[in-house]
Every structure is written in structure tokens, then in C-alpha cells.
Amino acid sequence: MRTSVIWRRPDLQFPPCFDTIFFDIDGVLIKTTASFRAADIAVAEYVAGTIHGLDWGQHEGKQLVTLEDVNAFKQAGGYNNDWDMCYLLASLSTARLREWKGTPLAGRSSQEWSALSRAAHLQGHGGAEWVNDVVPASARLDYDMIGDLYHEYYWGAAELQKRFGHPPRYLPNAPGFVHREEMLFTPDLPDRLRSSGIRHLGMITGRVGPEVDSALERMETYSGSPWWDVVISANQAPKPDPRALQLAIDAVGTKGGLYVGDTADDHDLVINYQAIKKAGDPEILVAMLVHDDAVAVYQERGADFIVGSAEEVAECLPDKMMIG
């Protein structure tokens, strides 16, 4: 069955040669709402509730941080690394409940904070740097401890021991949110893209180390074989650093193509590459996989396509390459 992209830029011009598609992993190929983003929220709750003993009405079922809050900051950019997202949410939540209690800052919405963070990000001072500038030091926990908590929630006790060789320090019985992850593409999508004329497929991910290994192991099992030609991790170049895209292009010899992502850092990766690319460097378009509430955001920011699923990437090709 044919699908249709949600939106295509009206004046879109395809590269003369279109031979490559690079994918983000999380939110595009693997559903991570119940894993990475759940871990972001869980760490904030643990820091505020367990470490600092703060009350936000959790015993009455009130939420400290919502998925919509996480999405707002993902749209702001600067938080592709989930350690940074955990650091932000834990610090901001603590300050709202304690340092800023009774002040207008405590009532400022995540959407308002994310707009400020976006502005700083565009000036090159977003992410964890912005958190350090805005949130009082007394509300900020040690960054490495935040990372340890994130790992324990995400991996769980058994997988943490397997991947890192040591037991958890804080959450001895954590089951691991990694086991909640699901694939967001059909097993034959890579083969169908190659059959359409796409010579090179790859991934540029914010994952690092064992997170990359885990994802690739599961995708290989799911698809029956490894279908990618290159994987660029955040260890090599973190998004939105354009070097990540340059490394992927150089690895496969891209002549032109598409990058598919779902967050501001994904979009900014391509925009940053376009800003520095030289004459003769391949043209890369950007497709954003987002929900309806973010369509206008990425239209305004200059996306080439808006898609609703990985399957719709098959429609983001020149007409002669369309997959039936």
C-alpha cells in the first residue's frame, strides 16, 4: 500500500544524484518513548523525590515531568544526549520545588523554558551549558551521578552487569527500560529502498558505546542481516555537529541524499552541514518524523519533508525512484 508524506516543501529541488539515506535511530527506527524518554523522567523523579525528599504531589498521582515536557526540550535542541536531558529535567524540577518555590520562576512552563533554551542553543550556548547558567548550583546534582542513574534505569540490573561489568549502585532491582523498545520500520524496508535505487544506507545516532551495540544487534536480528553501510555514533561526533554527517558521507561516498530525524538536533545537523559545505560537496535533504503538533515548527525551520513514520521515507524520493 502506498502512503503519503505529511508535507513536502513546495519549492523542493532534489540533488542531481540521489543515492543515500541516513537515519537517526531513536524515534525513527526504534520506538524509545518507553525507554530513553521514560528514563529521563524517572531520573528527574528519583533526584527530586528520593535524593532531595521533595513533594510535588506524587502520592496523589501528580506527575513531576510529562512526555510533553521532554518533547518541548527535544524540539529546543541541545539535549540529544539523554544525560543532558536528565540533567536538565532533574535540575529544573528541583529548582522549581525548592530554590524557586513561591516565585514566578517556579510557575514558568516547560514550553517557556524550552523557548529560552532554544534561543541559547542557537547562540551556541544551549544544552547542559544553559542549565548551568540558569539553574542555581544548589539544585544541580553531580553530572556523573545523573549519568549513573540514567544507565541504571535504562539498562536495568542484569543488562548493566552484562554491558558494563558491574552491578547497579542505586537501583538494584531495576528491570531495565531498554526491554520496552520496539522497531518502527518493517523488516524489508531497507531492501525496498535499495531496490528503488538507493545504494547507501546508514545511521547517525546520539547513542554511544553499548547503546549502539544493543540497537544494532536487535536490528540485525529483526531484519535478518545488517543492512547499513555506516553508523556514526555520538562518540565520533555528537549531533548537531556537522562532522557527524560529513563522516557518514565520506564513509560511503554519498553523491546526494536524505537524512531522517525526529528532534531539533537532527534537523540542525543538516542545517549546520549545509552552512559549511563547499562547492562540490553532496546536497543532503532533511526529513523530520514528527507528530502533528510539531509540523509547523519544522516547516518554519526549513525541513524538506515532514513524515509520520519510517515507512513514509520511501515516498521522499525523486519520482522515478518511487516505490510501489
Short mmCIF file of C-alpha atoms in Angstrom, two decimals:
data_model
loop_
_atom_site.label_atom_id
_atom_site.label_comp_id
_atom_site.label_asym_id
_atom_site.label_seq_id
_atom_site.Cartn_x
_atom_site.Cartn_y
_atom_site.Cartn_z
CA MET A 1 0.00 0.00 0.00
CA ARG A 2 1.24 3.48 -0.85
CA THR A 3 1.50 6.10 1.87
CA SER A 4 1.93 9.83 1.55
CA VAL A 5 4.29 12.18 3.30
CA ILE A 6 2.58 14.66 5.58
CA TRP A 7 4.27 17.59 3.86
CA ARG A 8 6.85 18.34 1.16
CA ARG A 9 8.45 21.73 0.70
CA PRO A 10 6.75 23.28 -2.35
CA ASP A 11 9.95 24.55 -3.98
CA LEU A 12 11.93 21.39 -3.27
CA GLN A 13 14.74 20.55 -5.67
CA PHE A 14 16.24 17.07 -5.45
CA PRO A 15 20.00 16.58 -5.71
CA PRO A 16 21.04 15.57 -9.25
CA CYS A 17 22.16 12.24 -7.84
CA PHE A 18 20.13 10.73 -5.01
CA ASP A 19 21.89 7.61 -3.77
CA THR A 20 21.91 7.70 0.05
CA ILE A 21 19.60 7.72 3.06
CA PHE A 22 20.91 8.19 6.59
CA PHE A 23 18.59 7.54 9.53
CA ASP A 24 18.53 8.65 13.13
CA ILE A 25 17.85 5.59 15.28
CA ASP A 26 15.77 6.65 18.27
CA GLY A 27 12.27 7.80 17.47
CA VAL A 28 12.77 6.95 13.78
CA LEU A 29 13.83 3.29 13.60
CA ILE A 30 13.31 2.32 17.24
CA LYS A 31 10.47 3.47 19.49
CA THR A 32 12.07 4.89 22.62
CA THR A 33 9.18 6.70 24.29
CA ALA A 34 9.00 3.99 26.95
CA SER A 35 12.78 3.62 27.28
CA PHE A 36 15.02 6.68 26.85
CA ARG A 37 12.31 9.25 27.50
CA ALA A 38 10.87 7.22 30.35
CA ALA A 39 14.37 7.06 31.84
CA ASP A 40 14.68 10.85 31.52
CA ILE A 41 11.51 11.28 33.56
CA ALA A 42 12.38 8.56 36.08
CA VAL A 43 15.76 10.12 36.83
CA ALA A 44 14.16 13.51 37.49
CA GLU A 45 11.66 11.89 39.86
CA TYR A 46 14.37 9.95 41.69
CA VAL A 47 16.53 13.03 42.15
CA ALA A 48 13.68 15.25 43.34
CA GLY A 49 11.82 12.66 45.39
CA THR A 50 14.34 10.12 46.67
CA ILE A 51 17.56 12.15 46.89
CA HIS A 52 16.10 15.55 47.85
CA GLY A 53 12.90 14.34 49.52
CA LEU A 54 10.73 16.90 47.71
CA ASP A 55 6.97 16.63 47.36
CA TRP A 56 5.15 17.52 44.14
CA GLY A 57 2.02 15.55 44.95
CA GLN A 58 3.40 12.25 43.73
CA HIS A 59 1.45 10.35 46.37
CA GLU A 60 -1.73 11.76 44.86
CA GLY A 61 -0.68 10.68 41.40
CA LYS A 62 0.65 14.03 40.15
CA GLN A 63 3.40 14.00 37.54
CA LEU A 64 6.65 15.85 38.03
CA VAL A 65 7.60 15.78 34.35
CA THR A 66 5.46 14.78 31.38
CA LEU A 67 6.34 13.40 27.98
CA GLU A 68 5.20 16.72 26.54
CA ASP A 69 7.84 18.47 28.69
CA VAL A 70 10.53 16.17 27.31
CA ASN A 71 9.33 16.74 23.75
CA ALA A 72 9.43 20.52 24.23
CA PHE A 73 13.11 20.39 25.12
CA LYS A 74 13.87 17.90 22.35
CA GLN A 75 12.43 20.48 19.95
CA ALA A 76 14.62 23.16 21.54
CA GLY A 77 17.81 21.32 20.65
CA GLY A 78 20.90 20.67 22.74
CA TYR A 79 19.54 17.59 24.50
CA ASN A 80 20.22 14.78 22.04
CA ASN A 81 22.38 13.23 24.74
CA ASP A 82 19.99 11.80 27.32
CA TRP A 83 22.44 12.50 30.13
CA ASP A 84 21.96 16.17 29.26
CA MET A 85 18.18 15.73 29.21
CA CYS A 86 18.22 14.03 32.61
CA TYR A 87 20.50 16.75 33.97
CA LEU A 88 18.11 19.41 32.71
CA LEU A 89 14.91 17.81 33.99
CA ALA A 90 16.34 16.88 37.39
CA SER A 91 17.88 20.33 37.91
CA LEU A 92 14.88 22.31 36.69
CA SER A 93 12.44 20.20 38.71
CA THR A 94 14.47 20.57 41.88
CA ALA A 95 14.76 24.34 41.50
CA ARG A 96 11.03 24.70 40.85
CA LEU A 97 10.20 22.79 44.03
CA ARG A 98 12.86 24.26 46.30
CA GLU A 99 15.13 27.14 45.21
CA TRP A 100 12.41 28.91 43.21
CA LYS A 101 9.45 27.92 45.38
CA GLY A 102 6.96 30.77 45.70
CA THR A 103 8.50 32.79 42.86
CA PRO A 104 7.33 33.32 39.25
CA LEU A 105 10.16 31.08 38.06
CA ALA A 106 8.54 28.09 39.75
CA GLY A 107 5.40 28.57 37.68
CA ARG A 108 7.11 29.07 34.34
CA SER A 109 6.05 26.30 31.94
CA SER A 110 8.37 23.89 30.20
CA GLN A 111 7.34 25.44 26.91
CA GLU A 112 8.54 28.83 28.15
CA TRP A 113 11.79 27.38 29.46
CA SER A 114 12.34 25.43 26.24
CA ALA A 115 11.94 28.61 24.18
CA LEU A 116 14.68 30.24 26.27
CA SER A 117 16.84 27.15 25.90
CA ARG A 118 16.29 27.19 22.13
CA ALA A 119 17.42 30.79 21.92
CA ALA A 120 20.59 29.95 23.85
CA HIS A 121 21.16 26.87 21.69
CA LEU A 122 21.02 28.95 18.52
CA GLN A 123 23.75 31.15 20.02
CA GLY A 124 25.90 28.10 20.74
CA HIS A 125 25.19 28.05 24.49
CA GLY A 126 22.37 25.54 24.86
CA GLY A 127 22.09 22.13 26.47
CA ALA A 128 23.96 21.49 29.71
CA GLU A 129 25.74 24.83 29.44
CA TRP A 130 22.39 26.62 29.53
CA VAL A 131 21.30 24.52 32.53
CA ASN A 132 24.43 25.59 34.41
CA ASP A 133 23.81 29.22 33.53
CA VAL A 134 20.14 29.28 34.52
CA VAL A 135 19.60 26.80 37.35
CA PRO A 136 21.13 27.52 40.79
CA ALA A 137 24.11 25.35 41.61
CA SER A 138 22.34 24.06 44.73
CA ALA A 139 19.67 22.47 42.51
CA ARG A 140 22.15 20.74 40.20
CA LEU A 141 23.32 17.25 41.10
CA ASP A 142 26.72 15.95 40.02
CA TYR A 143 26.56 15.25 36.27
CA ASP A 144 28.25 11.84 36.53
CA MET A 145 25.77 10.73 39.17
CA ILE A 146 22.95 11.74 36.83
CA GLY A 147 24.60 9.57 34.18
CA ASP A 148 24.82 6.60 36.56
CA LEU A 149 21.12 6.88 37.40
CA TYR A 150 20.22 7.13 33.74
CA HIS A 151 22.22 4.00 32.93
CA GLU A 152 20.60 2.03 35.73
CA TYR A 153 17.06 2.96 34.73
CA TYR A 154 17.71 2.38 31.04
CA TRP A 155 19.71 -0.86 31.20
CA GLY A 156 18.40 -2.46 34.39
CA ALA A 157 20.46 -4.56 36.80
CA ALA A 158 21.09 -7.61 34.61
CA GLU A 159 21.90 -5.74 31.40
CA LEU A 160 24.09 -3.24 33.26
CA GLN A 161 26.17 -6.12 34.60
CA LYS A 162 26.38 -7.65 31.12
CA ARG A 163 27.29 -4.46 29.27
CA PHE A 164 29.44 -2.67 31.84
CA GLY A 165 30.66 -5.44 34.13
CA HIS A 166 29.33 -4.07 37.41
CA PRO A 167 26.07 -4.13 39.39
CA PRO A 168 23.86 -1.07 39.88
CA ARG A 169 24.64 1.25 42.78
CA TYR A 170 21.27 2.92 43.25
CA LEU A 171 18.61 0.66 41.72
CA PRO A 172 19.49 -2.99 42.49
CA ASN A 173 16.19 -4.34 41.17
CA ALA A 174 15.71 -2.14 38.10
CA PRO A 175 14.17 -4.21 35.27
CA GLY A 176 15.59 -2.00 32.51
CA PHE A 177 13.60 0.23 30.18
CA VAL A 178 15.67 -1.00 27.22
CA HIS A 179 13.45 -4.07 27.07
CA ARG A 180 10.46 -1.88 26.20
CA GLU A 181 11.89 -0.76 22.87
CA GLU A 182 10.11 -1.68 19.64
CA MET A 183 11.05 -1.40 15.98
CA LEU A 184 9.36 1.34 13.97
CA PHE A 185 10.08 0.00 10.49
CA THR A 186 9.16 -3.13 8.58
CA PRO A 187 11.96 -5.70 8.23
CA ASP A 188 12.03 -5.33 4.44
CA LEU A 189 12.17 -1.51 4.30
CA PRO A 190 15.97 -1.42 3.73
CA ASP A 191 15.67 -3.94 0.89
CA ARG A 192 12.85 -1.96 -0.70
CA LEU A 193 14.87 1.25 -0.52
CA ARG A 194 17.85 -0.44 -2.15
CA SER A 195 15.58 -1.89 -4.84
CA SER A 196 14.42 1.65 -5.60
CA GLY A 197 17.95 2.76 -6.40
CA ILE A 198 19.32 3.79 -3.00
CA ARG A 199 22.88 2.49 -2.94
CA HIS A 200 23.92 3.55 0.55
CA LEU A 201 22.07 3.26 3.87
CA GLY A 202 23.38 4.29 7.24
CA MET A 203 22.66 5.71 10.65
CA ILE A 204 23.76 8.78 12.60
CA THR A 205 22.81 8.37 16.22
CA GLY A 206 23.01 10.07 19.58
CA ARG A 207 23.63 6.67 21.12
CA VAL A 208 27.07 5.81 22.47
CA GLY A 209 29.01 2.62 23.15
CA PRO A 210 26.87 -0.29 24.34
CA GLU A 211 23.68 1.61 23.39
CA VAL A 212 24.79 1.43 19.77
CA ASP A 213 25.76 -2.24 20.04
CA SER A 214 22.41 -3.14 21.59
CA ALA A 215 20.43 -1.35 18.89
CA LEU A 216 22.42 -2.88 16.04
CA GLU A 217 22.18 -6.37 17.50
CA ARG A 218 18.41 -6.11 17.68
CA MET A 219 18.01 -4.54 14.24
CA GLU A 220 20.15 -7.26 12.67
CA THR A 221 18.01 -9.95 14.28
CA TYR A 222 14.82 -8.16 13.27
CA SER A 223 15.80 -7.64 9.61
CA GLY A 224 17.68 -10.91 9.19
CA SER A 225 21.02 -9.28 8.38
CA PRO A 226 22.90 -5.99 8.85
CA TRP A 227 21.58 -3.64 6.14
CA TRP A 228 23.58 -0.48 6.97
CA ASP A 229 26.84 0.64 5.41
CA VAL A 230 27.90 3.07 8.13
CA VAL A 231 26.96 4.00 11.69
CA ILE A 232 28.16 7.28 13.19
CA SER A 233 27.72 7.47 16.96
CA ALA A 234 27.86 10.42 19.33
CA ASN A 235 31.30 9.17 20.42
CA GLN A 236 32.57 10.12 16.96
CA ALA A 237 30.65 13.37 16.57
CA PRO A 238 27.57 14.39 18.58
CA LYS A 239 24.64 15.94 16.74
CA PRO A 240 24.16 18.69 15.67
CA ASP A 241 27.89 18.85 14.90
CA PRO A 242 28.00 18.70 11.07
CA ARG A 243 31.07 16.49 11.29
CA ALA A 244 28.70 13.59 12.01
CA LEU A 245 27.12 13.99 8.59
CA GLN A 246 30.48 14.59 6.91
CA LEU A 247 31.85 11.38 8.42
CA ALA A 248 28.87 9.39 7.16
CA ILE A 249 29.11 10.93 3.68
CA ASP A 250 32.82 10.23 3.43
CA ALA A 251 32.42 6.64 4.64
CA VAL A 252 30.06 5.62 1.83
CA GLY A 253 30.88 8.11 -0.91
CA THR A 254 27.48 9.80 -0.95
CA LYS A 255 26.66 11.89 -4.03
CA GLY A 256 23.36 13.18 -2.65
CA GLY A 257 20.51 12.06 -0.48
CA LEU A 258 18.40 12.38 2.64
CA TYR A 259 18.76 12.41 6.40
CA VAL A 260 15.77 11.36 8.51
CA GLY A 261 15.43 12.53 12.12
CA ASP A 262 12.90 13.48 14.76
CA THR A 263 14.42 16.15 17.02
CA ALA A 264 15.83 19.66 16.71
CA ASP A 265 19.37 18.32 16.87
CA ASP A 266 18.63 16.09 13.88
CA HIS A 267 17.27 19.00 11.86
CA ASP A 268 20.09 21.30 12.94
CA LEU A 269 22.64 18.65 11.93
CA VAL A 270 21.64 19.07 8.29
CA ILE A 271 21.25 22.85 8.52
CA ASN A 272 24.74 23.12 10.03
CA TYR A 273 26.15 20.88 7.30
CA GLN A 274 24.53 23.00 4.60
CA ALA A 275 26.07 26.11 6.15
CA ILE A 276 29.63 24.80 5.87
CA LYS A 277 29.58 22.53 2.83
CA LYS A 278 31.81 23.52 -0.04
CA ALA A 279 31.13 23.58 -3.75
CA GLY A 280 31.06 20.00 -4.96
CA ASP A 281 30.00 18.56 -1.60
CA PRO A 282 26.85 16.44 -1.85
CA GLU A 283 23.46 18.01 -1.18
CA ILE A 284 21.58 16.40 1.71
CA LEU A 285 17.86 16.96 2.27
CA VAL A 286 16.21 16.56 5.68
CA ALA A 287 13.00 14.72 6.53
CA MET A 288 11.52 15.18 10.00
CA LEU A 289 9.44 12.41 11.55
CA VAL A 290 7.24 14.30 14.00
CA HIS A 291 3.73 14.42 15.42
CA ASP A 292 1.12 16.86 14.19
CA ASP A 293 1.87 19.43 16.89
CA ALA A 294 5.44 19.84 15.61
CA VAL A 295 4.72 20.03 11.87
CA ALA A 296 4.55 23.82 11.77
CA VAL A 297 7.75 24.10 13.82
CA TYR A 298 9.83 22.22 11.28
CA GLN A 299 8.12 23.77 8.29
CA GLU A 300 9.22 27.14 9.65
CA ARG A 301 12.73 25.89 10.39
CA GLY A 302 13.24 24.76 6.81
CA ALA A 303 12.64 20.99 6.68
CA ASP A 304 12.29 19.46 3.21
CA PHE A 305 9.83 16.75 4.23
CA ILE A 306 7.59 16.01 7.19
CA VAL A 307 6.80 12.33 7.60
CA GLY A 308 4.72 10.35 10.05
CA SER A 309 6.66 7.08 10.00
CA ALA A 310 9.83 5.45 8.73
CA GLU A 311 7.78 3.79 6.00
CA GLU A 312 6.95 7.19 4.51
CA VAL A 313 10.63 7.73 3.78
CA ALA A 314 10.01 5.59 0.70
CA GLU A 315 7.93 8.50 -0.63
CA CYS A 316 10.69 11.08 -0.09
CA LEU A 317 12.47 10.05 -3.29
CA PRO A 318 12.56 11.53 -6.76
CA ASP A 319 9.51 10.42 -8.76
CA LYS A 320 11.45 8.00 -10.92
CA MET A 321 12.55 6.19 -7.74
CA MET A 322 9.14 5.94 -6.07
CA ILE A 323 8.46 2.56 -4.52
CA GLY A 324 5.19 0.91 -5.46
#
